[in-house]
Coordinates of N, CA and C in Angstrom, one line a residue:
X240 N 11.0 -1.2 13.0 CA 9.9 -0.3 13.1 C 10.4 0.9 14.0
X241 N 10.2 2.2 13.3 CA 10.0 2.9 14.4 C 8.9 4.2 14.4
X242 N 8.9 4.9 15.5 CA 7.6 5.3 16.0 C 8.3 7.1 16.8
X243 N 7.4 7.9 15.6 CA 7.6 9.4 15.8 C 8.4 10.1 15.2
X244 N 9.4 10.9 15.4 CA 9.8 11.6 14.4 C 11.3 10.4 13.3
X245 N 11.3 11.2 12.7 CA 12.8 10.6 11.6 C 14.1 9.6 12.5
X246 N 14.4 10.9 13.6 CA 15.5 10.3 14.4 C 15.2 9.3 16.0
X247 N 13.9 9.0 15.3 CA 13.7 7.9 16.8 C 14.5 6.5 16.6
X248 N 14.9 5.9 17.1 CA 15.4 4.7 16.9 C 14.5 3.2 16.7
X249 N 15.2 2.4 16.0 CA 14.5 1.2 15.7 C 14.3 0.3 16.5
X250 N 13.4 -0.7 16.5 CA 12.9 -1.7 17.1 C 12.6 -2.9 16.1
X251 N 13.1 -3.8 16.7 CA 13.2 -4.9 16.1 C 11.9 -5.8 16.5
X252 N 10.6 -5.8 15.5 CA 9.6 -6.5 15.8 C 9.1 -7.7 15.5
X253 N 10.1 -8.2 14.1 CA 9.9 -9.5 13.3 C 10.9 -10.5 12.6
X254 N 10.9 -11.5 12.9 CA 12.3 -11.6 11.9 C 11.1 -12.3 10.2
X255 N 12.4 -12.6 9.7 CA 12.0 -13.8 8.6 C 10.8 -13.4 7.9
X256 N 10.2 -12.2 7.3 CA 8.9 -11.6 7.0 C 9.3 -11.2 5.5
X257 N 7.9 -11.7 4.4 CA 7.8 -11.6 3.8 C 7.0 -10.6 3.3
X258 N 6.2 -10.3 3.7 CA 5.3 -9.3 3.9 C 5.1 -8.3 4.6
X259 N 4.7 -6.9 4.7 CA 4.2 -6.6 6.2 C 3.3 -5.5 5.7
X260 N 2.7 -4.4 6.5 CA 1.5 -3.5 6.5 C 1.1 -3.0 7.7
X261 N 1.0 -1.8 7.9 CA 1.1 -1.0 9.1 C -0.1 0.2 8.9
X262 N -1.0 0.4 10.1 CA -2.2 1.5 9.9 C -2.8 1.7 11.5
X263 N -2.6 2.6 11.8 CA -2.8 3.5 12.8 C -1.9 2.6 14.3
X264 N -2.5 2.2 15.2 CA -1.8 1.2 15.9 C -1.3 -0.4 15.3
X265 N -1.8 -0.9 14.0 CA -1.9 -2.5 14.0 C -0.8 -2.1 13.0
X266 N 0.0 -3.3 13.0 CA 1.1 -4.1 12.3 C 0.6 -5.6 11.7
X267 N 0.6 -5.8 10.4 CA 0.7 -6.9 9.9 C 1.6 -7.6 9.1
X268 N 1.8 -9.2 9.5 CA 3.3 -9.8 8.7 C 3.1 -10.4 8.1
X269 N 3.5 -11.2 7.2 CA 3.4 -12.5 6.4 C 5.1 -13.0 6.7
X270 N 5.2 -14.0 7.8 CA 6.3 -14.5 8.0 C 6.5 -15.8 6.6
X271 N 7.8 -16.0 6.6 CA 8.8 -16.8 5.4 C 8.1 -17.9 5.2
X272 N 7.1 -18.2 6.4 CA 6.7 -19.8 6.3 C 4.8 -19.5 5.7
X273 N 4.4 -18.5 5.8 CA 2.9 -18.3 4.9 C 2.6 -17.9 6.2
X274 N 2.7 -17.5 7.6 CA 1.8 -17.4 8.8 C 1.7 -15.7 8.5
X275 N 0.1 -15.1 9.0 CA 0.1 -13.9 9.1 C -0.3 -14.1 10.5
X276 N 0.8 -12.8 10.6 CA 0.4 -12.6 12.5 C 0.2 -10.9 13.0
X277 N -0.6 -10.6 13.4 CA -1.0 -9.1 13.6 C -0.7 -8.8 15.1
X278 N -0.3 -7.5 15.5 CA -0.2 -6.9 16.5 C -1.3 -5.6 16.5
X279 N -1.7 -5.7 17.8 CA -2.8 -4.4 17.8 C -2.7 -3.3 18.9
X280 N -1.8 -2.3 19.2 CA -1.7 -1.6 19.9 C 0.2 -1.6 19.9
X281 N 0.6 -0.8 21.1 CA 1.8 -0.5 21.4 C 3.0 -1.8 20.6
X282 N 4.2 -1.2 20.5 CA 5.5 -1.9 19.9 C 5.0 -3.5 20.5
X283 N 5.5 -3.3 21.8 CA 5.5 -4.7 22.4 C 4.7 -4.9 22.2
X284 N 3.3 -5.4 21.6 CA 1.9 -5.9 22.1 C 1.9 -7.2 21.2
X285 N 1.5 -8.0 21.9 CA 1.7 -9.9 21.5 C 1.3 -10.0 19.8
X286 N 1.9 -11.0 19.2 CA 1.4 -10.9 18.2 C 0.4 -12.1 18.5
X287 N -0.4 -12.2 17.1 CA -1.5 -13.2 17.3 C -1.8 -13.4 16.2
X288 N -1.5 -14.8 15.7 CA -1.8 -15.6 14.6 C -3.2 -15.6 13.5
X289 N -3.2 -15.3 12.6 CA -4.6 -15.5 12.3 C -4.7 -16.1 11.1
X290 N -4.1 -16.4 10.3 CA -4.3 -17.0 8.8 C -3.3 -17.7 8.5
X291 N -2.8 -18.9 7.7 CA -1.7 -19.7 7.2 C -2.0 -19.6 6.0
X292 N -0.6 -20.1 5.1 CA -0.7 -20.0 3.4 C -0.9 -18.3 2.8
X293 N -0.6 -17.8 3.3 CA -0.6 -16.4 2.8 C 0.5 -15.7 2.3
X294 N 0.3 -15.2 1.4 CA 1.4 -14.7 0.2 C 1.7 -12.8 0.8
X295 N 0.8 -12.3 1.3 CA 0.9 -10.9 1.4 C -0.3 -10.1 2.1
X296 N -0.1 -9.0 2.8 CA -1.4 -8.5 3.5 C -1.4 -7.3 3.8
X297 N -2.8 -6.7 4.2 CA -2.7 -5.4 4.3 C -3.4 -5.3 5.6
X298 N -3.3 -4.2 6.1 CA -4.0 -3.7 7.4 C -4.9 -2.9 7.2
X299 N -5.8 -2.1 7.8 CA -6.6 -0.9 8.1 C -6.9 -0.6 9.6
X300 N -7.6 0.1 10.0 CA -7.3 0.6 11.4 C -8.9 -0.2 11.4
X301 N -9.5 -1.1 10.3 CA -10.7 -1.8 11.1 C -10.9 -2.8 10.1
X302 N -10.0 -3.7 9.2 CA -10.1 -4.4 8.3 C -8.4 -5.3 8.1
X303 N -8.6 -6.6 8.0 CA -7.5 -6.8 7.8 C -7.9 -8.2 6.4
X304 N -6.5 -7.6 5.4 CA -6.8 -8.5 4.3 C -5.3 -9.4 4.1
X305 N -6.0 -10.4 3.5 CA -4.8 -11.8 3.0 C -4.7 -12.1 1.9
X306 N -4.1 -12.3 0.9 CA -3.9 -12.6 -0.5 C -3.0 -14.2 -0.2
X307 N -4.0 -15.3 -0.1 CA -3.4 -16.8 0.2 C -2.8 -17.1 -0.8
X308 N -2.4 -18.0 -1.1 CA -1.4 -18.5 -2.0 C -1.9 -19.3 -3.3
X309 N -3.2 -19.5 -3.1 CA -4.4 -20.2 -4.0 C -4.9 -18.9 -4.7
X310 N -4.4 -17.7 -4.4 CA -5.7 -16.5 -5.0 C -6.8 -16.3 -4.6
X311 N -6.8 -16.6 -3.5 CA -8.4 -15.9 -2.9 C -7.9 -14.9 -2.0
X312 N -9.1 -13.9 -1.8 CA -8.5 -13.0 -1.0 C -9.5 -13.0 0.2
X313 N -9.2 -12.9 1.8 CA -9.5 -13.2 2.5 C -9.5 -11.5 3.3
X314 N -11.1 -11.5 3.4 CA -10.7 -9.8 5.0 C -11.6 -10.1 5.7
X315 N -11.3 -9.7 6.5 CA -12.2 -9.4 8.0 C -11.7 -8.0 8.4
X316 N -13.2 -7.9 9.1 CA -13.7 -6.8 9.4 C -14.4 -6.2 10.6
X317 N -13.5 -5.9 11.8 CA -13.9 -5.3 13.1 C -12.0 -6.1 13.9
X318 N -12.9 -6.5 14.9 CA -11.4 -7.1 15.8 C -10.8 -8.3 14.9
X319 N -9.5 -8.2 15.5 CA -8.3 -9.5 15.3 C -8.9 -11.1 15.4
X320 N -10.0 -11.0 16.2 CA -10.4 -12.4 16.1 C -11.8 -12.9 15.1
X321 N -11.9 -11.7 14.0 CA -13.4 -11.8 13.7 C -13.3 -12.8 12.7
X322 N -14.2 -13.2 12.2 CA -14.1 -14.0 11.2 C -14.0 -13.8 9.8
X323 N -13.0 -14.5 8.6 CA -12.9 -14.2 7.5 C -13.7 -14.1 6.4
X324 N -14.0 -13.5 5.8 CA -14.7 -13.3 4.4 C -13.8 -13.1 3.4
X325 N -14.5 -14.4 2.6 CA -13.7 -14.8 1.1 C -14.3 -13.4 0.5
X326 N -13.5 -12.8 -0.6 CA -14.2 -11.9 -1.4 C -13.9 -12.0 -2.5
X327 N -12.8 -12.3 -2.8 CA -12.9 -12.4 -4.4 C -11.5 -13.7 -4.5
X328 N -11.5 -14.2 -5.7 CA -10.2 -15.3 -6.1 C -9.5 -14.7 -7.4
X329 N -8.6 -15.8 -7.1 CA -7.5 -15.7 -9.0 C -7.0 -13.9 -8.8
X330 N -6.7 -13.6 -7.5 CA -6.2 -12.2 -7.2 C -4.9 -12.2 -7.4
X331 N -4.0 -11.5 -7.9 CA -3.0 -11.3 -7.9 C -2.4 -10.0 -7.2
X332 N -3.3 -8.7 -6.7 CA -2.7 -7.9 -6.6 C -4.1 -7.4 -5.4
X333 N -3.6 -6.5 -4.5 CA -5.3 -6.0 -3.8 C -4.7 -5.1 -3.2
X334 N -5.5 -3.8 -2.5 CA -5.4 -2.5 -1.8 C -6.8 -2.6 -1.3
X335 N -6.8 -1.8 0.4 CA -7.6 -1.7 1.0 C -7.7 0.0 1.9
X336 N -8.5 0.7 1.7 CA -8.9 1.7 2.4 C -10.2 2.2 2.6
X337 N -10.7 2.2 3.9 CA -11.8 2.8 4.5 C -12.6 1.6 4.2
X338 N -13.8 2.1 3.4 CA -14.6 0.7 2.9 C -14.6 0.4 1.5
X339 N -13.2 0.9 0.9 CA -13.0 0.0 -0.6 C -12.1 -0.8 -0.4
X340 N -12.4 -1.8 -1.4 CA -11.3 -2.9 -1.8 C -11.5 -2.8 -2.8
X341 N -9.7 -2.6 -3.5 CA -9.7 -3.1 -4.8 C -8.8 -4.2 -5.2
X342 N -9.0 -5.0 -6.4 CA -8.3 -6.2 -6.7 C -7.8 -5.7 -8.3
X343 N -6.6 -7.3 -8.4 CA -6.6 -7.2 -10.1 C -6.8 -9.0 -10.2
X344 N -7.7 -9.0 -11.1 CA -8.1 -10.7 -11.1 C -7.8 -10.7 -12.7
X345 N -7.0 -11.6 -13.0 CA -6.7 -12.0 -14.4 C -6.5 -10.9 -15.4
X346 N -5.9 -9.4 -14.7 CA -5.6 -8.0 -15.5 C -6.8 -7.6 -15.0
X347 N -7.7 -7.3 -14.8 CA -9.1 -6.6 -14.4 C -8.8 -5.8 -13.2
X348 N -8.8 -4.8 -13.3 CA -9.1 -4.4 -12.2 C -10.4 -3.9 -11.6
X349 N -11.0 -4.1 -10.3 CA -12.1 -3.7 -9.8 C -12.5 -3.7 -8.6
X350 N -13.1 -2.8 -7.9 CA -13.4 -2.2 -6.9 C -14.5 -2.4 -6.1
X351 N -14.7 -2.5 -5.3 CA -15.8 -2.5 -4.4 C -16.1 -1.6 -3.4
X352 N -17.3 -1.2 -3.0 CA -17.2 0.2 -1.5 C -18.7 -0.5 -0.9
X353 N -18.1 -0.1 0.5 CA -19.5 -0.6 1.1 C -18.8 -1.3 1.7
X354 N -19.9 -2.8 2.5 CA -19.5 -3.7 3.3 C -18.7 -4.7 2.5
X355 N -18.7 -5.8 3.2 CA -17.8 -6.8 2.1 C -18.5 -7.7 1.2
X356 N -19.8 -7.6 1.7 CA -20.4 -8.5 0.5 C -21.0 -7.5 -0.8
X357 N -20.5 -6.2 -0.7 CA -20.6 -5.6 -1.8 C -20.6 -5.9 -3.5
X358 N -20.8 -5.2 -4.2 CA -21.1 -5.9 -5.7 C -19.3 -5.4 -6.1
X359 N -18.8 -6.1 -7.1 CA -17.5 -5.3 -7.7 C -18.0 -4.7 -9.0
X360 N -17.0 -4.0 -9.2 CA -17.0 -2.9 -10.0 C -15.7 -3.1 -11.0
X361 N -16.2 -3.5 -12.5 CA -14.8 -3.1 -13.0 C -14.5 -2.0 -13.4
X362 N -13.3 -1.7 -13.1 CA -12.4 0.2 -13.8 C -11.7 0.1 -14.6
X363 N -11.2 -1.2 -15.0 CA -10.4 -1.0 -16.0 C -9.8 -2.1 -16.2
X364 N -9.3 -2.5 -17.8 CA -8.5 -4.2 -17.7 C -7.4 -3.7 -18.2
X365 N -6.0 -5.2 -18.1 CA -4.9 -4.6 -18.6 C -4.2 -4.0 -17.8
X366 N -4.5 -4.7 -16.5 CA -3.6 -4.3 -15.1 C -3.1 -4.6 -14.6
X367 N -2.2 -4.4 -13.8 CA -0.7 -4.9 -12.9 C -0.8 -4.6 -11.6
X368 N -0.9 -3.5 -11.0 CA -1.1 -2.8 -9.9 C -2.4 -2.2 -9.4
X369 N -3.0 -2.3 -8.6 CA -4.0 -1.5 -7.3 C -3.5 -0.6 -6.4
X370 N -4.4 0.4 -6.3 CA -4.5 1.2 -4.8 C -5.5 1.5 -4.8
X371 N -6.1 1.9 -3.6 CA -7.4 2.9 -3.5 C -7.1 3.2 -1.8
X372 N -7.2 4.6 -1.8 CA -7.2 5.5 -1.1 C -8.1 7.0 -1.0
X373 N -8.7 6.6 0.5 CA -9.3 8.2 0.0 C -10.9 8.0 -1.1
X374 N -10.4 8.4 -1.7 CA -11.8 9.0 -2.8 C -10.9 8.5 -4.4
X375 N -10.0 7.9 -3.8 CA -8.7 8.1 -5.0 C -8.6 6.3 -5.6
X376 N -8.1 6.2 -6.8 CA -8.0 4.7 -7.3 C -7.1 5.1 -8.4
X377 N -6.1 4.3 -8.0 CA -4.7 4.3 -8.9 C -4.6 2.8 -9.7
X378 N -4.2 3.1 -10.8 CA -3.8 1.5 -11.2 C -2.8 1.4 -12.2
X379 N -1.8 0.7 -12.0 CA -0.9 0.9 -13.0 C -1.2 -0.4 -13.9
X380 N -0.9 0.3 -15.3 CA -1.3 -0.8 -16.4 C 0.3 -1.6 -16.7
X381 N -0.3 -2.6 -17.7 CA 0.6 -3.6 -18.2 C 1.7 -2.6 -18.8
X382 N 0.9 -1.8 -19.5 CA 1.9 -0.9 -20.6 C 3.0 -0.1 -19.5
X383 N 2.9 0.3 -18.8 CA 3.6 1.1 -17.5 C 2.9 2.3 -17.6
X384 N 1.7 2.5 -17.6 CA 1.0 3.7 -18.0 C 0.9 4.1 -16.2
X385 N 0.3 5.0 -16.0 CA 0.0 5.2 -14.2 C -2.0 5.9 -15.3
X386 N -2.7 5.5 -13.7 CA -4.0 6.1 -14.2 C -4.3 6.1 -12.9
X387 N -4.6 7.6 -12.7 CA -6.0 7.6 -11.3 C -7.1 8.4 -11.7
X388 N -8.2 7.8 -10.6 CA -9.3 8.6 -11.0 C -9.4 9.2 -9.6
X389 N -10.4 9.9 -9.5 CA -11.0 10.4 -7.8 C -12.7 10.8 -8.1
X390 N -13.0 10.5 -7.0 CA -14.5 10.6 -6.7 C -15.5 9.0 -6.7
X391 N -16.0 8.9 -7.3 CA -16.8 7.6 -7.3 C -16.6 6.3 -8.1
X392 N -16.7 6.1 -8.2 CA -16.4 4.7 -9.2 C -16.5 4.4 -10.2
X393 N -17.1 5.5 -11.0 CA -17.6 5.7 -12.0 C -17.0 7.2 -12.9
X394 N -16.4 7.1 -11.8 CA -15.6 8.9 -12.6 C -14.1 8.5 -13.6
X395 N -13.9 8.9 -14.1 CA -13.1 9.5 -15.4 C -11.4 9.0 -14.7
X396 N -10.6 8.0 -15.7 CA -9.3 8.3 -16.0 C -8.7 9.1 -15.6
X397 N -7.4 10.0 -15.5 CA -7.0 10.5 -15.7 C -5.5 9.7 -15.4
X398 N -4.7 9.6 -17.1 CA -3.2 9.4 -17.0 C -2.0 10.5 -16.4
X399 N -1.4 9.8 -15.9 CA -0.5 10.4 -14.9 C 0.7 10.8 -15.4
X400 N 1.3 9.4 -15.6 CA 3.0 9.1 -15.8 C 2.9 7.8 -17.1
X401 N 4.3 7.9 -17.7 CA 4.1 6.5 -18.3 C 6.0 5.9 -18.3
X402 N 5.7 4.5 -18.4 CA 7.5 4.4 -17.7 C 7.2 3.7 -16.4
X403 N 6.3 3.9 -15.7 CA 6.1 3.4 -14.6 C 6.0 2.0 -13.8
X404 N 7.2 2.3 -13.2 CA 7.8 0.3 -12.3 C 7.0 0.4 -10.8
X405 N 6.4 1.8 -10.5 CA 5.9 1.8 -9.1 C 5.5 2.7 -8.6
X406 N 4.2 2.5 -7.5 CA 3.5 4.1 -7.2 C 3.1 3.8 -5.7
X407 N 2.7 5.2 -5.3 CA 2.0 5.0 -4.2 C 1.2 6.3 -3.9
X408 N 0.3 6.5 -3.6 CA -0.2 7.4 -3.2 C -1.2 7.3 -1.7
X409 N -1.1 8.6 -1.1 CA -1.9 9.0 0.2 C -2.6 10.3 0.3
X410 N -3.6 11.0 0.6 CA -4.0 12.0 0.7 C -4.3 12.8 -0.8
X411 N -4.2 13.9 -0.7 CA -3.6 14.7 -2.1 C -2.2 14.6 -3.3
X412 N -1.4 13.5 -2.6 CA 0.2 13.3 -3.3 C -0.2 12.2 -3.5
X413 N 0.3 12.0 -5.2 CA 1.2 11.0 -5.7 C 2.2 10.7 -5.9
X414 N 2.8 9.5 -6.4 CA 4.1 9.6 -6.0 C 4.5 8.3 -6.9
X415 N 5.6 8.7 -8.0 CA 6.1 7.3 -8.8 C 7.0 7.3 -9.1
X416 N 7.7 5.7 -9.8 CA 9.3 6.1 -10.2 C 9.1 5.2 -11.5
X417 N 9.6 6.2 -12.3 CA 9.7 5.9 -13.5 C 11.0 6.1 -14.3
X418 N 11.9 5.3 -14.5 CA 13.5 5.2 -14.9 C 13.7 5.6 -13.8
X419 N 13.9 4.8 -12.9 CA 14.6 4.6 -11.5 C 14.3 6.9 -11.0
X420 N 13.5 7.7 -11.0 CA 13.8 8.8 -10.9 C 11.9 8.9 -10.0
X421 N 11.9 9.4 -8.7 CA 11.1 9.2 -8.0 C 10.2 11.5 -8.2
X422 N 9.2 10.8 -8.9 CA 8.6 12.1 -9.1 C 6.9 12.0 -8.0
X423 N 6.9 13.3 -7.6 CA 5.3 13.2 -6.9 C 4.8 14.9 -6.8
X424 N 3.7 14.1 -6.8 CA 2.5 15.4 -7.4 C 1.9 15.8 -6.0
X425 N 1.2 17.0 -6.3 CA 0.9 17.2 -4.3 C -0.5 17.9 -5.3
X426 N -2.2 18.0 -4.4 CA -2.9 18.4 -4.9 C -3.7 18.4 -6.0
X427 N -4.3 18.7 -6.8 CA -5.4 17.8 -8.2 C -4.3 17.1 -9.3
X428 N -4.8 16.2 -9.6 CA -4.9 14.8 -10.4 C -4.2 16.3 -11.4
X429 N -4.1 17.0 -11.8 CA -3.4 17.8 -12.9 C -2.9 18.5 -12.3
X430 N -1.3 18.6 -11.2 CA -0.8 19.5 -11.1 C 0.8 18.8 -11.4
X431 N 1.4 19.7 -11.3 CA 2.9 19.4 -12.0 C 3.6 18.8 -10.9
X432 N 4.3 17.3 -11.8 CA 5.1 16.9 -10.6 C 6.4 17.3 -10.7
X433 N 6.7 17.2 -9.1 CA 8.6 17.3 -8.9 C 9.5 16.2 -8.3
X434 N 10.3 15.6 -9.5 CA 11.5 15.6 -9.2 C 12.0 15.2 -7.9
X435 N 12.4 14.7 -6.9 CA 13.0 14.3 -6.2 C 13.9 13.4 -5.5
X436 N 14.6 12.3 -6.6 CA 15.4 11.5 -6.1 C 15.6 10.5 -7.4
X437 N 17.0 9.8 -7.4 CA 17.0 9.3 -8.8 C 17.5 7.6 -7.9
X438 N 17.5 6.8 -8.7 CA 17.9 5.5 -8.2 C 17.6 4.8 -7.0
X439 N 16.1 5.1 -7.0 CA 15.1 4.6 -6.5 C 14.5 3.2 -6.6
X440 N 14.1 2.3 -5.6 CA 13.9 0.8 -5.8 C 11.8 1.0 -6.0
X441 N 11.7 2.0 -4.2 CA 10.7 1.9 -3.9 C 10.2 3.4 -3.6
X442 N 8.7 3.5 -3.5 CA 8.2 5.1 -2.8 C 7.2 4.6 -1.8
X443 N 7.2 5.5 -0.7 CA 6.2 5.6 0.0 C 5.5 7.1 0.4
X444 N 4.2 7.4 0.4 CA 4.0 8.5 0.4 C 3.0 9.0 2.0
X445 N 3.2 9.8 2.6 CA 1.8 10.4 3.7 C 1.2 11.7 3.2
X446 N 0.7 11.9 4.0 CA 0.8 13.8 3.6 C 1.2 14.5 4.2
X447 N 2.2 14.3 4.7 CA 3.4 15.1 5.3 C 4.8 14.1 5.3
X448 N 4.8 13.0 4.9 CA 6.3 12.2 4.4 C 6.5 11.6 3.8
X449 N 7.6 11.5 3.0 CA 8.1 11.3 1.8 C 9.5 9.8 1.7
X450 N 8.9 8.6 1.4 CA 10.2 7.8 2.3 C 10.7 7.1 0.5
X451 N 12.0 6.8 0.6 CA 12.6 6.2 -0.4 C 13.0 4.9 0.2
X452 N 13.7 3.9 -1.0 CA 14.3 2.8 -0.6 C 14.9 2.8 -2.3
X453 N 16.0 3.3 -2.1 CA 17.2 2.7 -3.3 C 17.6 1.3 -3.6
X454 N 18.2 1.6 -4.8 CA 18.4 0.6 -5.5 C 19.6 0.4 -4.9
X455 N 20.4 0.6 -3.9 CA 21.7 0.3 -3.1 C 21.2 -0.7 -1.9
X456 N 19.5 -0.1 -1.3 CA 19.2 -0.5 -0.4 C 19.4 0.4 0.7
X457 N 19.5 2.2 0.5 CA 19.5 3.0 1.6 C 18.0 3.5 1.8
X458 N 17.8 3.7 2.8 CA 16.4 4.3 2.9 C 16.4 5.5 3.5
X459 N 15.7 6.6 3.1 CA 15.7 7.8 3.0 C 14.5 8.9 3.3
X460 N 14.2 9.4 3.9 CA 12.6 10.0 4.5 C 12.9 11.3 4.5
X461 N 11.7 12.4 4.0 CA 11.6 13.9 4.7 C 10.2 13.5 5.2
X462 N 10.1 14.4 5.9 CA 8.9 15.3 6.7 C 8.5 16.7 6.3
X463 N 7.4 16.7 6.1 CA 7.3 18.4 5.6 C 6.9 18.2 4.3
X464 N 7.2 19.4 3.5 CA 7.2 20.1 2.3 C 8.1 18.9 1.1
X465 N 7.7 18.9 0.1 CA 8.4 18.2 -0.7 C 9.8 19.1 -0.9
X466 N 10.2 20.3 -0.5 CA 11.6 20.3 -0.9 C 12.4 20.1 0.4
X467 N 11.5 19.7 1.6 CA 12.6 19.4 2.8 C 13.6 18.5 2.7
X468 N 14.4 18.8 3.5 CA 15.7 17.9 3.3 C 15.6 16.2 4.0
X469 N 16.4 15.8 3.2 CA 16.3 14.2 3.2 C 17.0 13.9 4.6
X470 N 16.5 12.9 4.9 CA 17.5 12.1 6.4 C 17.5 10.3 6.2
X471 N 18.8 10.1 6.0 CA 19.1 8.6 5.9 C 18.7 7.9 7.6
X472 N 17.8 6.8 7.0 CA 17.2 6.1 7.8 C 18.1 4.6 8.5
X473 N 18.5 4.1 7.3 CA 18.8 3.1 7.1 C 19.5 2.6 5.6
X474 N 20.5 1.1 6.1 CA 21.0 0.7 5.3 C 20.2 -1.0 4.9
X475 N 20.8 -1.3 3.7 CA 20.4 -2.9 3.6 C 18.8 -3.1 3.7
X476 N 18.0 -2.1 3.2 CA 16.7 -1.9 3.0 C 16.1 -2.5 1.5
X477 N 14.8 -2.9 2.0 CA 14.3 -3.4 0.4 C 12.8 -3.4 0.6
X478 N 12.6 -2.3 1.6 CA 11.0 -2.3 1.7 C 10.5 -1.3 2.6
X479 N 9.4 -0.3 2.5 CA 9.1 0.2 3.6 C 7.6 0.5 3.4
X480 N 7.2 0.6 4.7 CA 6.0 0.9 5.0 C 5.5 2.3 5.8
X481 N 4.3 3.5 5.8 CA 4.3 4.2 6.2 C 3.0 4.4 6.8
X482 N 2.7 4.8 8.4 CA 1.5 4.7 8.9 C 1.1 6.1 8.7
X483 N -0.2 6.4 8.8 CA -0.1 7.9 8.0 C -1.0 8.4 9.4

């Protein structure tokens, strides 16, 4: 992990991790053995156990979710020690921002906003992937199609990309790679994307950084403007995360 500009140096905060997820101060892992253990505040800050059997997780700066190994999905919601709320099962895939969660349960995808015992919402079946961010809900289909909508839950499609092995989006940018070639959009759901990097594994997006992870396993970040210049971060990479 590291903390502030491109050229700060790394810190070694986990070994053996299958998972991880990072949002504002908190860090979350899913270590090799199913344990998720969260940190809440500065690098050093203790980690603290909270869930076993867990396949993958996500953080928020006031929610933290589990995807167990049975398919249920587990969040809580305020401090590190609150208690879990089952919310939905048979999940294969989940994203968490502000007060949406979205899932894909047996290709469905659907959403929820509000608290956690909220009603779900289906957006669409014939799915592979989730996000929701923002005002924003991405989903990539079976077909490799990319689809987001923005505004309510109830607002309109709009297809993106098609080809698509992976996406991410944050703020106003999207961001996907489709034949290993990492394109992203900055601004409305219809503005032209660009181009920026070919033999690509993974994307990650902020609204001001732009991080790659190649199919070599180099990892690669700008700051700024999508035509800023790249800075190698790292070698023997197969994953990144970005706090925004």
């Amino acid at each position: 992990m590291k903390e502030g500009h491109l050229y700060a140096g790394w810190t070694l905060v986990a070994n053996q991790s299958r998972s991880f997820s990072i949002a504002g101060s908190r860090l979350g892992v899913v270590t090799s053995t199913g344990v998720a253990t969260i940190k809440d505040g500065p690098v050093n800050a203790a980690w603290v156990d909270v869930a076993d059997q867990a396949q993958s997780i996500v953080v928020t700066t006031n929610r933290i979710g589990i995807l167990r190994s049975n398919g249920e999905l587990w969040v809580k919601e305020g401090a590190v020690n609150a208690l879990w709320v089952v919310v939905a099962s048979m999940v294969t895939d989940f994203s968490m921002d502000g007060n949406r969660i979205g899932v894909i349960t047996q290709g469905k995808a659907e959403v929820k906003e509000g608290s956690l015992g909220a009603p779900w919402v289906t957006e669409v079946t014939g799915s592979s992937r989730i996000q929701v961010n923002g005002n924003r809900i991405a989903v990539l289909q079976t077909s490799g199609s990319l689809l987001v909508k923005e505004g309510d839950l109830y607002a309109g499609w709009v297809t993106q990309l098609s080809g698509v092995s992976q996406f991410h989006l944050a703020g106003n940018r999207i961001a996907a790679i489709s034949g290993g070639v990492v394109s992203v959009k900055e601004g409305s759901l219809y503005s032209t994307w660009s181009n920026q990097t070919t033999g690509a594994l993974e994307v990650r997006v902020t609204q001001n950084r732009l991080s790659v992870v190649g199919t070599d396993g180099k990892l690669f970040a700008k700051d700024g403007s999508l035509g800023a210049t790249w800075v190698d971060l790292s070698t023997g990479a197969r994953s990144v995360a970005l706090a925004n």
